[in-house]
CSV table of C-alpha atoms in Angstrom, one decimal:
chain,number,residue,atom,x,y,z
N,1,MET,CA,162.6,-18.9,10.7
N,2,SER,CA,159.4,-17.9,12.7
N,3,ASP,CA,157.5,-20.6,10.7
N,4,VAL,CA,160.2,-23.1,11.7
N,5,ALA,CA,159.5,-22.3,15.4
N,6,PHE,CA,155.8,-23.5,14.9
N,7,ARG,CA,156.6,-26.6,12.8
N,8,SER,CA,155.8,-29.9,14.4
N,9,ALA,CA,158.5,-31.9,15.9
N,10,VAL,CA,158.2,-34.5,13.1
N,11,GLU,CA,158.6,-31.7,10.5
N,12,GLN,CA,161.7,-30.4,12.4
N,13,LEU,CA,163.3,-33.8,12.5
N,14,ARG,CA,162.8,-34.1,8.7
N,15,ALA,CA,164.3,-30.6,8.3
N,16,LEU,CA,167.3,-31.6,10.5
N,17,ALA,CA,167.8,-34.9,8.6
N,18,SER,CA,167.8,-33.0,5.2
N,19,GLY,CA,170.1,-30.3,6.4
N,20,GLU,CA,167.5,-27.6,5.9
N,21,VAL,CA,168.1,-26.5,9.5
N,22,SER,CA,170.6,-27.5,12.2
N,23,SER,CA,170.1,-28.3,15.9
N,24,GLN,CA,172.2,-25.3,16.7
N,25,GLY,CA,170.0,-23.1,14.6
N,26,LEU,CA,166.8,-24.4,16.2
N,27,VAL,CA,168.3,-23.9,19.7
N,28,GLU,CA,169.3,-20.3,18.9
N,29,LEU,CA,165.8,-19.7,17.4
N,30,TYR,CA,164.0,-20.9,20.5
N,31,LEU,CA,166.4,-19.2,22.9
N,32,GLU,CA,165.8,-15.9,21.0
N,33,ARG,CA,162.0,-16.5,21.2
N,34,ILE,CA,162.2,-17.3,24.9
N,35,ALA,CA,164.1,-14.0,25.5
N,36,THR,CA,161.5,-12.1,23.5
N,37,HIS,CA,158.2,-13.6,24.7
N,38,ASN,CA,158.7,-15.4,28.0
N,39,THR,CA,158.5,-12.2,30.1
N,40,ALA,CA,154.9,-11.9,29.1
N,41,LEU,CA,154.1,-15.7,29.5
N,42,ASN,CA,156.3,-16.9,32.3
N,43,ALA,CA,156.3,-20.4,30.8
N,44,VAL,CA,160.0,-21.3,30.9
N,45,ILE,CA,161.3,-20.7,34.5
N,46,THR,CA,164.8,-22.2,34.1
N,47,VAL,CA,167.0,-22.0,31.0
N,48,ASP,CA,170.4,-23.6,30.5
N,49,ALA,CA,171.5,-21.9,27.3
N,50,GLU,CA,175.1,-23.0,27.3
N,51,ARG,CA,174.4,-26.7,27.9
N,52,ALA,CA,171.7,-26.6,25.1
N,53,ARG,CA,174.2,-25.1,22.8
N,54,ARG,CA,176.8,-27.8,23.6
N,55,GLU,CA,174.3,-30.6,23.2
N,56,ALA,CA,173.1,-29.1,19.9
N,57,ARG,CA,176.6,-28.9,18.5
N,58,ALA,CA,177.1,-32.6,19.5
N,59,ALA,CA,173.8,-33.5,17.8
N,60,ASP,CA,174.9,-31.8,14.6
N,61,ALA,CA,178.4,-33.3,14.8
N,62,ALA,CA,176.9,-36.8,15.2
N,63,ARG,CA,174.6,-36.3,12.3
N,64,ALA,CA,177.5,-35.2,10.1
N,65,ALA,CA,179.4,-38.3,11.1
N,66,GLY,CA,176.5,-40.5,10.1
N,67,GLN,CA,175.5,-41.3,13.6
N,68,ASP,CA,171.8,-41.5,14.6
N,69,LEU,CA,171.2,-40.5,18.2
N,70,GLY,CA,167.6,-41.7,18.2
N,71,PRO,CA,164.1,-40.7,17.4
N,72,LEU,CA,164.5,-37.1,18.8
N,73,HIS,CA,167.9,-36.4,17.3
N,74,GLY,CA,168.6,-32.7,17.8
N,75,VAL,CA,165.1,-31.4,18.7
N,76,PRO,CA,165.1,-28.7,21.3
N,77,ILE,CA,162.5,-29.3,24.1
N,78,THR,CA,161.4,-28.2,27.6
N,79,VAL,CA,160.6,-30.5,30.5
N,80,LYS,CA,158.1,-30.0,33.2
N,81,ASP,CA,159.9,-28.8,36.4
N,82,SER,CA,158.7,-31.9,38.3
N,83,PHE,CA,161.3,-34.1,36.6
N,84,GLU,CA,164.9,-34.3,37.9
N,85,THR,CA,167.4,-32.8,35.6
N,86,ALA,CA,171.1,-33.3,36.4
N,87,GLY,CA,172.9,-30.0,36.9
N,88,MET,CA,169.7,-28.0,36.3
N,89,HIS,CA,167.3,-26.6,38.9
N,90,THR,CA,164.3,-28.8,39.7
N,91,VAL,CA,162.1,-26.8,42.0
N,92,CYS,CA,158.6,-28.3,41.4
N,93,GLY,CA,157.0,-25.0,42.4
N,94,ARG,CA,158.0,-25.6,46.1
N,95,ARG,CA,159.8,-23.0,48.2
N,96,ASP,CA,161.8,-25.8,50.0
N,97,LEU,CA,163.2,-26.9,46.6
N,98,ARG,CA,164.1,-23.4,45.4
N,99,ASP,CA,167.8,-24.1,45.3
N,100,HIS,CA,167.6,-27.8,44.5
N,101,VAL,CA,169.9,-29.0,41.7
N,102,PRO,CA,169.8,-32.8,41.2
N,103,GLU,CA,172.9,-34.9,40.5
N,104,GLN,CA,171.0,-37.2,38.2
N,105,ASP,CA,168.2,-37.2,35.6
N,106,ALA,CA,164.8,-38.7,36.1
N,107,GLU,CA,164.4,-41.9,34.2
N,108,ALA,CA,162.2,-40.3,31.5
N,109,VAL,CA,164.6,-37.4,31.1
N,110,LYS,CA,167.5,-39.9,30.7
N,111,ARG,CA,165.6,-41.6,28.0
N,112,LEU,CA,164.8,-38.3,26.2
N,113,ARG,CA,168.5,-37.4,26.2
N,114,SER,CA,169.4,-40.9,24.9
N,115,ALA,CA,167.0,-40.4,22.1
N,116,GLY,CA,168.8,-37.2,21.0
N,117,ALA,CA,166.6,-34.5,22.5
N,118,VAL,CA,168.2,-31.2,23.6
N,119,ILE,CA,166.8,-30.1,26.9
N,120,MET,CA,166.9,-26.3,26.9
N,121,GLY,CA,165.1,-25.7,30.2
N,122,LYS,CA,162.2,-26.3,32.6
N,123,SER,CA,158.6,-25.3,32.4
N,124,ASN,CA,156.4,-23.8,35.1
N,125,MET,CA,153.8,-25.7,37.2
N,126,PRO,CA,152.0,-25.5,40.6
N,127,PRO,CA,153.6,-26.7,43.8
N,128,GLY,CA,153.8,-30.5,43.8
N,129,ASN,CA,151.5,-30.8,40.7
N,130,GLN,CA,148.6,-30.1,43.0
N,131,ASP,CA,146.6,-27.5,41.1
N,132,VAL,CA,144.6,-26.9,37.8
N,133,GLN,CA,146.8,-23.8,37.0
N,134,ALA,CA,150.5,-23.2,36.7
N,135,ASP,CA,151.2,-20.8,39.5
N,136,ASN,CA,153.4,-21.1,42.5
N,137,PRO,CA,155.0,-18.9,45.2
N,138,VAL,CA,158.5,-19.2,43.6
N,139,PHE,CA,157.9,-18.3,40.0
N,140,GLY,CA,154.3,-17.0,39.8
N,141,PRO,CA,151.7,-17.8,37.2
N,142,SER,CA,152.0,-18.8,33.5
N,143,SER,CA,149.7,-16.9,31.2
N,144,ASN,CA,147.6,-18.3,28.2
N,145,PRO,CA,149.2,-17.1,24.9
N,146,TRP,CA,145.7,-16.6,23.5
N,147,ASP,CA,144.7,-14.2,26.3
N,148,THR,CA,147.2,-13.4,29.0
N,149,THR,CA,144.4,-12.7,31.4
N,150,ARG,CA,143.5,-16.3,31.2
N,151,THR,CA,145.1,-19.3,33.0
N,152,SER,CA,147.2,-21.8,31.0
N,153,GLY,CA,145.7,-24.7,33.0
N,154,GLY,CA,147.7,-27.1,35.1
N,155,SER,CA,149.6,-28.7,36.2
N,156,ALA,CA,151.7,-28.7,33.1
N,157,GLY,CA,150.6,-25.3,32.1
N,158,GLY,CA,154.0,-23.7,31.6
N,159,GLY,CA,154.9,-26.4,29.1
N,160,ALA,CA,151.7,-25.9,27.1
N,161,VAL,CA,152.3,-22.3,26.9
N,162,ALA,CA,155.9,-22.8,25.7
N,163,THR,CA,154.8,-25.3,23.0
N,164,ALA,CA,151.8,-23.2,21.8
N,165,ALA,CA,153.8,-19.9,21.7
N,166,GLY,CA,156.7,-21.5,19.8
N,167,LEU,CA,159.3,-21.4,22.6
N,168,ALA,CA,160.2,-25.1,22.2
N,169,ALA,CA,159.5,-28.0,19.9
N,170,PHE,CA,157.4,-29.7,22.6
N,171,ASP,CA,157.2,-30.1,26.3
N,172,PHE,CA,157.4,-33.4,28.1
N,173,GLY,CA,155.2,-33.5,31.3
N,174,SER,CA,153.2,-35.6,33.5
N,175,GLU,CA,149.7,-35.9,34.9
N,176,ILE,CA,147.5,-37.5,37.5
N,177,GLY,CA,144.2,-35.9,36.7
N,178,GLY,CA,144.4,-34.0,33.4
N,179,SER,CA,147.6,-32.2,33.9
N,180,THR,CA,148.7,-32.5,30.3
N,181,ARG,CA,145.2,-32.6,28.8
N,182,ILE,CA,143.7,-29.5,30.4
N,183,PRO,CA,146.5,-27.1,29.4
N,184,SER,CA,146.5,-28.6,25.9
N,185,HIS,CA,142.8,-27.9,25.6
N,186,TYR,CA,143.3,-24.3,26.9
N,187,THR,CA,146.1,-23.5,24.6
N,188,GLY,CA,145.0,-25.4,21.4
N,189,LEU,CA,147.5,-28.3,21.4
N,190,TYR,CA,147.4,-32.0,21.1
N,191,GLY,CA,148.2,-33.4,24.5
N,192,HIS,CA,148.7,-37.0,25.6
N,193,LYS,CA,148.3,-39.0,28.8
N,194,SER,CA,150.1,-42.3,28.4
N,195,THR,CA,148.8,-45.7,29.6
N,196,TRP,CA,149.5,-45.9,33.3
N,197,ARG,CA,152.9,-47.2,34.0
N,198,SER,CA,154.1,-47.3,30.4
N,199,ILE,CA,156.6,-44.5,31.2
N,200,PRO,CA,158.6,-45.0,34.5
N,201,LEU,CA,158.3,-41.9,36.7
N,202,ILE,CA,161.4,-42.6,38.8
N,203,GLY,CA,162.9,-39.2,39.6
N,204,HIS,CA,159.5,-37.4,39.2
N,205,VAL,CA,159.9,-35.2,42.3
N,206,PRO,CA,156.7,-33.9,43.7
N,207,ASN,CA,157.6,-36.4,46.6
N,208,GLY,CA,160.9,-34.7,47.0
N,209,PRO,CA,164.6,-35.7,46.3
N,210,GLY,CA,166.4,-38.5,47.9
N,211,ALA,CA,164.3,-41.5,48.7
N,212,GLY,CA,161.2,-39.7,47.4
N,213,ARG,CA,162.4,-40.1,43.8
N,214,TRP,CA,161.5,-43.8,43.9
N,215,THR,CA,157.9,-43.0,44.8
N,216,GLU,CA,155.9,-43.3,41.6
N,217,ALA,CA,152.5,-41.7,42.6
N,218,ASP,CA,149.5,-43.8,42.1
N,219,MET,CA,147.7,-42.9,38.7
N,220,ALA,CA,150.5,-40.6,37.7
N,221,CYS,CA,151.6,-40.9,34.1
N,222,GLY,CA,154.1,-39.4,31.7
N,223,GLY,CA,152.8,-37.3,28.8
N,224,ALA,CA,153.5,-34.5,26.3
N,225,GLN,CA,152.1,-31.4,24.7
N,226,VAL,CA,152.7,-31.1,21.0
N,227,ARG,CA,151.6,-29.1,17.9
N,228,ASP,CA,150.8,-32.3,15.8
N,229,ALA,CA,149.4,-35.5,17.2
N,230,ARG,CA,152.1,-37.6,15.4
N,231,ASP,CA,154.8,-35.8,17.3
N,232,LEU,CA,153.7,-38.0,20.2
N,233,VAL,CA,155.0,-41.2,18.4
N,234,PRO,CA,158.8,-40.5,18.6
N,235,ILE,CA,158.3,-39.2,22.1
N,236,LEU,CA,156.7,-42.4,23.3
N,237,GLN,CA,159.2,-44.5,21.3
N,238,ALA,CA,161.9,-42.7,23.4
N,239,THR,CA,160.3,-43.0,26.8
N,240,VAL,CA,158.0,-46.1,27.0
N,241,GLY,CA,159.4,-49.3,28.4
N,242,THR,CA,160.1,-51.2,31.6
N,243,ALA,CA,162.0,-49.6,34.5
N,244,ASP,CA,165.5,-50.8,35.2
N,245,TYR,CA,164.4,-52.5,38.4
N,246,ASP,CA,162.4,-55.7,37.9
N,247,ASP,CA,158.9,-55.4,39.3
N,248,GLY,CA,157.3,-57.9,36.8
N,249,PHE,CA,155.7,-55.2,34.7
N,250,SER,CA,156.5,-54.8,31.0
N,251,TYR,CA,155.0,-52.6,28.3
N,252,THR,CA,155.3,-52.2,24.6
N,253,LEU,CA,153.5,-49.9,22.1
N,254,ALA,CA,150.7,-51.8,20.3
N,255,PRO,CA,149.9,-50.7,16.7
N,256,PRO,CA,146.8,-48.6,16.2
N,257,ARG,CA,143.5,-50.3,15.8
N,258,ALA,CA,142.6,-48.4,12.7
N,259,THR,CA,144.4,-46.0,10.2
N,260,ARG,CA,141.3,-44.4,8.6
N,261,LEU,CA,138.5,-42.5,10.3
N,262,ALA,CA,136.0,-44.7,8.6
N,263,ASP,CA,137.4,-47.8,10.4
N,264,PHE,CA,137.1,-46.3,14.0
N,265,ARG,CA,134.3,-47.3,16.3
N,266,VAL,CA,133.7,-44.2,18.4
N,267,ALA,CA,131.5,-43.8,21.5
N,268,VAL,CA,130.7,-40.1,22.0
N,269,TRP,CA,130.1,-39.2,25.7
N,270,SER,CA,129.4,-35.5,25.8
N,271,GLU,CA,126.9,-35.0,28.6
N,272,ASP,CA,126.8,-35.8,32.3
N,273,PRO,CA,124.8,-34.1,35.0
N,274,SER,CA,127.7,-34.0,37.4
N,275,CYS,CA,129.8,-31.9,35.1
N,276,PRO,CA,127.8,-29.9,32.5
N,277,VAL,CA,129.7,-28.3,29.6
N,278,ASP,CA,129.0,-25.0,27.8
N,279,SER,CA,127.9,-24.3,24.3
N,280,ASP,CA,131.4,-23.9,23.0
N,281,VAL,CA,132.3,-27.5,24.0
N,282,ALA,CA,128.9,-28.8,22.8
N,283,GLY,CA,129.6,-27.1,19.4
N,284,ALA,CA,133.0,-28.8,19.2
N,285,VAL,CA,131.2,-32.1,19.7
N,286,ASP,CA,128.7,-31.4,17.0
N,287,ASP,CA,131.6,-30.4,14.6
N,288,VAL,CA,133.4,-33.7,15.2
N,289,LEU,CA,130.1,-35.7,14.9
N,290,THR,CA,129.7,-34.2,11.4
N,291,VAL,CA,133.2,-35.1,10.4
N,292,LEU,CA,133.0,-38.7,11.7
N,293,ARG,CA,129.7,-39.4,10.2
N,294,SER,CA,130.8,-37.9,6.9
N,295,ALA,CA,133.9,-40.2,7.0
N,296,GLY,CA,131.7,-43.3,7.6
N,297,ALA,CA,133.0,-44.1,11.1
N,298,LYS,CA,130.7,-46.1,13.4
N,299,VAL,CA,129.5,-43.6,15.9
N,300,VAL,CA,127.2,-44.1,19.0
N,301,VAL,CA,126.2,-41.1,21.0
N,302,GLN,CA,125.7,-41.5,24.7
N,303,PRO,CA,126.0,-45.3,24.6
N,304,ALA,CA,123.9,-47.1,27.2
N,305,GLY,CA,126.7,-49.3,28.3
N,306,LEU,CA,129.2,-46.8,29.6
N,307,PRO,CA,131.1,-48.4,32.5
N,308,ALA,CA,130.5,-45.4,34.8
N,309,ASP,CA,129.1,-41.9,35.0
N,310,ILE,CA,131.2,-39.0,36.3
N,311,ALA,CA,129.9,-39.2,39.9
N,312,THR,CA,130.7,-42.9,40.2
N,313,ASN,CA,134.2,-42.3,38.7
N,314,GLN,CA,134.8,-39.5,41.2
N,315,GLN,CA,133.9,-41.9,44.1
N,316,ALA,CA,137.1,-43.9,43.2
N,317,PHE,CA,139.2,-41.0,41.9
N,318,LEU,CA,139.1,-38.6,44.9
N,319,PRO,CA,140.4,-41.0,47.6
N,320,LEU,CA,143.1,-42.4,45.2
N,321,VAL,CA,144.3,-38.9,44.1
N,322,TYR,CA,144.5,-37.5,47.6
N,323,GLY,CA,146.1,-40.7,48.8
N,324,ALA,CA,148.7,-40.3,46.1
N,325,PHE,CA,149.4,-36.7,47.2
N,326,THR,CA,149.8,-37.3,50.9
N,327,TYR,CA,153.4,-38.5,50.7
N,328,ASP,CA,154.3,-34.8,49.9
N,329,ARG,CA,153.1,-33.0,53.0
N,330,THR,CA,155.1,-29.8,52.4
N,331,GLY,CA,151.8,-28.0,51.6
N,332,LEU,CA,150.2,-28.8,54.8
N,333,THR,CA,151.1,-25.5,56.5
N,334,PRO,CA,149.0,-23.4,58.7
N,335,ALA,CA,147.6,-20.9,56.1
N,336,PRO,CA,146.2,-23.5,53.6
N,337,ASN,CA,145.0,-25.7,56.5
N,338,ALA,CA,143.0,-22.8,57.9
N,339,ALA,CA,141.5,-22.0,54.5
N,340,LEU,CA,140.6,-25.6,54.0
N,341,LEU,CA,138.8,-25.8,57.4
N,342,ALA,CA,137.1,-22.5,56.7
N,343,ARG,CA,135.7,-23.8,53.4
N,344,LEU,CA,134.6,-27.0,55.0
N,345,VAL,CA,132.6,-25.1,57.5
N,346,GLN,CA,131.1,-22.8,54.9
N,347,ASN,CA,130.2,-25.6,52.5
N,348,PRO,CA,130.3,-29.1,54.1
N,349,ARG,CA,129.3,-30.7,50.8
N,350,GLY,CA,131.9,-28.8,48.7
N,351,ASP,CA,135.3,-30.0,47.5
N,352,ALA,CA,137.1,-29.3,50.8
N,353,GLY,CA,135.5,-32.3,52.5
N,354,PRO,CA,136.8,-35.0,50.1
N,355,ALA,CA,140.2,-33.3,50.2
N,356,LEU,CA,140.3,-33.4,54.0
N,357,ARG,CA,139.0,-37.0,54.2
N,358,GLY,CA,141.4,-38.1,51.5
N,359,THR,CA,144.4,-36.6,53.0
N,360,PHE,CA,143.9,-38.4,56.3
N,361,GLN,CA,142.0,-41.5,55.2
N,362,SER,CA,142.7,-44.9,56.6
N,363,HIS,CA,144.3,-47.7,54.6
N,364,TYR,CA,140.9,-49.5,54.6
N,365,GLN,CA,139.3,-46.5,53.0
N,366,TRP,CA,141.9,-46.3,50.3
N,367,LEU,CA,141.5,-50.1,49.7
N,368,LYS,CA,137.8,-49.6,49.0
N,369,ALA,CA,138.5,-47.0,46.4
N,370,HIS,CA,141.2,-49.2,44.9
N,371,THR,CA,138.8,-52.1,44.6
N,372,MET,CA,136.3,-49.8,42.9
N,373,ARG,CA,139.0,-48.7,40.5
N,374,ASN,CA,139.9,-52.3,39.6
N,375,GLU,CA,136.2,-53.0,38.9
N,376,LEU,CA,135.9,-50.0,36.6
N,377,ARG,CA,139.1,-50.8,34.8
N,378,GLN,CA,137.6,-54.3,34.0
N,379,ARG,CA,134.4,-52.7,32.8
N,380,TRP,CA,136.4,-50.4,30.6
N,381,PHE,CA,138.3,-53.3,29.2
N,382,GLU,CA,135.1,-55.0,28.2
N,383,PHE,CA,133.7,-51.8,26.8
N,384,PHE,CA,136.7,-51.5,24.5
N,385,GLN,CA,135.9,-54.8,23.0
N,386,ASP,CA,133.2,-53.0,21.0
N,387,PHE,CA,134.7,-49.5,20.7
N,388,ASP,CA,138.1,-48.1,19.9
N,389,ILE,CA,137.6,-44.6,21.1
N,390,VAL,CA,135.5,-42.7,23.6
N,391,LEU,CA,135.3,-39.1,22.5
N,392,MET,CA,134.5,-36.7,25.4
N,393,PRO,CA,135.2,-33.1,26.7
N,394,VAL,CA,138.4,-32.2,28.3
N,395,ALA,CA,137.0,-29.4,30.5
N,396,PRO,CA,133.6,-27.7,30.6
N,397,THR,CA,134.7,-24.4,29.2
N,398,ALA,CA,137.6,-22.6,27.4
N,399,ALA,CA,140.4,-21.3,29.7
N,400,PRO,CA,139.0,-19.4,32.7
N,401,ALA,CA,140.5,-16.2,34.1
N,402,HIS,CA,143.6,-16.3,36.4
N,403,HIS,CA,142.9,-17.2,40.0
N,404,ASN,CA,145.1,-15.7,42.6
N,405,LYS,CA,144.1,-18.0,45.4
N,406,LEU,CA,147.2,-20.1,45.9
N,407,ILE,CA,146.3,-20.7,49.5
N,408,ASP,CA,142.5,-20.9,49.4
N,409,ARG,CA,142.3,-23.7,46.7
N,410,PHE,CA,138.7,-24.6,47.7
N,411,GLY,CA,137.4,-21.1,47.6
N,412,ARG,CA,137.5,-20.8,43.8
N,413,SER,CA,134.8,-21.1,41.3
N,414,TYR,CA,134.1,-20.4,37.6
N,415,GLU,CA,131.1,-20.2,35.4
N,416,VAL,CA,129.5,-22.6,32.9
N,417,GLU,CA,126.8,-20.8,30.9
N,418,GLY,CA,126.4,-18.2,33.7
N,419,VAL,CA,126.1,-20.9,36.5
N,420,ARG,CA,128.8,-20.9,39.1
N,421,ARG,CA,130.5,-24.2,39.3
N,422,PRO,CA,133.3,-25.6,41.6
N,423,TYR,CA,136.7,-24.8,40.1
N,424,TRP,CA,137.7,-28.6,40.4
N,425,ASP,CA,135.1,-29.5,37.8
N,426,GLN,CA,137.9,-29.0,35.4
N,427,VAL,CA,139.4,-32.3,36.4
N,428,LYS,CA,136.3,-34.5,36.3
N,429,TRP,CA,136.1,-35.5,32.6
N,430,ASN,CA,139.9,-36.2,32.7
N,431,ALA,CA,139.8,-38.4,35.8
N,432,VAL,CA,137.9,-41.1,33.8
N,433,ALA,CA,141.2,-42.0,32.0
N,434,ASN,CA,143.2,-41.8,35.2
N,435,ILE,CA,140.9,-44.3,36.9
N,436,SER,CA,140.8,-46.6,33.9
N,437,GLY,CA,144.6,-46.3,33.3
N,438,SER,CA,143.8,-45.7,29.6
N,439,PRO,CA,145.6,-43.4,27.2
N,440,ALA,CA,143.9,-40.2,26.1
N,441,THR,CA,144.8,-37.6,23.5
N,442,THR,CA,143.4,-34.1,23.2
N,443,ILE,CA,142.5,-32.7,19.8
N,444,PRO,CA,142.2,-28.9,19.1
N,445,VAL,CA,138.8,-28.7,17.4
N,446,ARG,CA,137.7,-25.0,17.0
N,447,ARG,CA,137.8,-21.6,18.7
N,448,GLY,CA,134.9,-20.5,20.9
N,449,ARG,CA,132.9,-17.4,21.3
N,450,SER,CA,135.8,-15.6,23.1
N,451,GLY,CA,138.3,-16.7,20.5
N,452,LEU,CA,139.9,-19.2,22.8
N,453,PRO,CA,140.8,-22.7,21.7
N,454,ILE,CA,138.3,-25.5,22.4
N,455,GLY,CA,139.4,-29.2,22.4
N,456,LEU,CA,138.0,-32.7,22.9
N,457,GLN,CA,139.8,-35.8,24.1
N,458,ALA,CA,139.9,-39.3,22.7
N,459,MET,CA,140.3,-42.1,25.2
N,460,GLY,CA,141.3,-45.5,24.2
N,461,PRO,CA,141.9,-49.1,25.5
N,462,GLY,CA,144.8,-49.6,28.0
N,463,GLY,CA,147.9,-50.0,25.9
N,464,GLY,CA,146.3,-48.3,23.0
N,465,ASP,CA,148.4,-45.1,22.9
N,466,LEU,CA,149.0,-45.3,19.2
N,467,THR,CA,145.2,-45.8,18.6
N,468,THR,CA,144.3,-42.5,20.3
N,469,ILE,CA,147.2,-40.7,18.7
N,470,GLU,CA,146.3,-42.0,15.2
N,471,PHE,CA,142.6,-41.0,15.7
N,472,ALA,CA,143.7,-37.5,17.0
N,473,ALA,CA,146.0,-37.1,13.9
N,474,LEU,CA,143.4,-38.1,11.4
N,475,LEU,CA,140.6,-36.0,13.0
N,476,GLY,CA,142.9,-33.0,13.5
N,477,ARG,CA,143.2,-32.8,9.7
N,478,GLU,CA,139.4,-32.3,9.4
N,479,VAL,CA,138.9,-29.8,12.1
N,480,GLU,CA,140.8,-26.6,13.0
N,481,GLY,CA,143.8,-28.3,14.6
N,482,PHE,CA,146.8,-26.4,16.0
N,483,VAL,CA,146.9,-22.7,15.2
N,484,PRO,CA,149.7,-20.4,16.4
N,485,PRO,CA,148.4,-17.7,18.8
N,486,PRO,CA,148.5,-14.5,16.7
N,487,ALA,CA,150.2,-12.3,19.3
N,488,PHE,CA,153.2,-14.6,19.4
N,489,ARG,CA,153.8,-15.5,15.8
């Protein structure tokens, strides 16, 4: 059964349909693995075993009666702790929500349940989604299953660990600047950021319960972390669609633009002076270039017509992301405020300055960034008339070591080829898709010098989720793909 724990969700769905396994059997397997391994990983911070067992029994009974509950019928999953779950703690890494138990599901959670998913528990994250690691004052940090001295990334780091270590079939999460893609890169998974607004985020609670559940943060998207790219298809089938209220927006999944690597038109963007990458990431790019060229794909490296460089993209991204975060002001307490001001004095050109300006910006300042975002989105729309995929790094390195600076967020750094770089560089390559609103899917390509996973991401046209997923699935067959962490087999 240990092999079953690491099967893709699609393979598990086939096994459930054939009667090889039952939903009850899968739930017991994952509950046992959580009991065995979660102490070392701290990935799953809330478990509702009895409810999961009841739902699994109901899923098995429905299948025996010939009823189809949906595309995720009977699959046991975890959900990022930023989504409301009725009757189950939703803490979002915040001390003020330590005892919060919602009375209703978030819209995406409701859709997952309606599609037959069995939600076993909640996965760890930073307070209010606002960090690049999964660590918070309520539950502590999640550790990377490839090396527990390393971070899992964030914000959906706990879910990535649970999926990579075989504690759940997959984790459903969210992101605003790489929160699904960064942890997937660090733990060797396929991670997906959906097209902006394709999955309603009603009940996604970084902004708090009550009226806050209706605040869908700018640029925030639903997503998931999986062991096989094609697992993302039933997840999107279950969750994509117009919200119940009528705001004039509708979304449907478009078919993939190509179904063979040879037929994809790929722009490879792997270098930018604002965010250099190390030799492991560069090596992964070289590996993929070899595969694509051998397959006969149209490949253009560093195309001249890219709509923006990293520095230009950041000019739009930083005001918008800090604007999105300002609704939740629970983190603006004396200790982090003092640390922010201290870092601003020490390094006026560092990351503390944009954070302070963005948190207290005027509406006019926000509108300037929004206008720039709209212009960049149009440029990307035009760019994707000639290309299907932009292949780029996820982060500059493999997973860095844990940082224990929950308060001093702008006092961190890490090294890229021996050169100290700002900790928040980890977000920069990801922010491109958050500004464009495009879907993006990570692909585990190889392991680096330290033995840690190295991934790349495929960004596609707005609405082209199935295009990036199909590309990731096809490419994943030709590179290393997902490998279970040896210590947790």
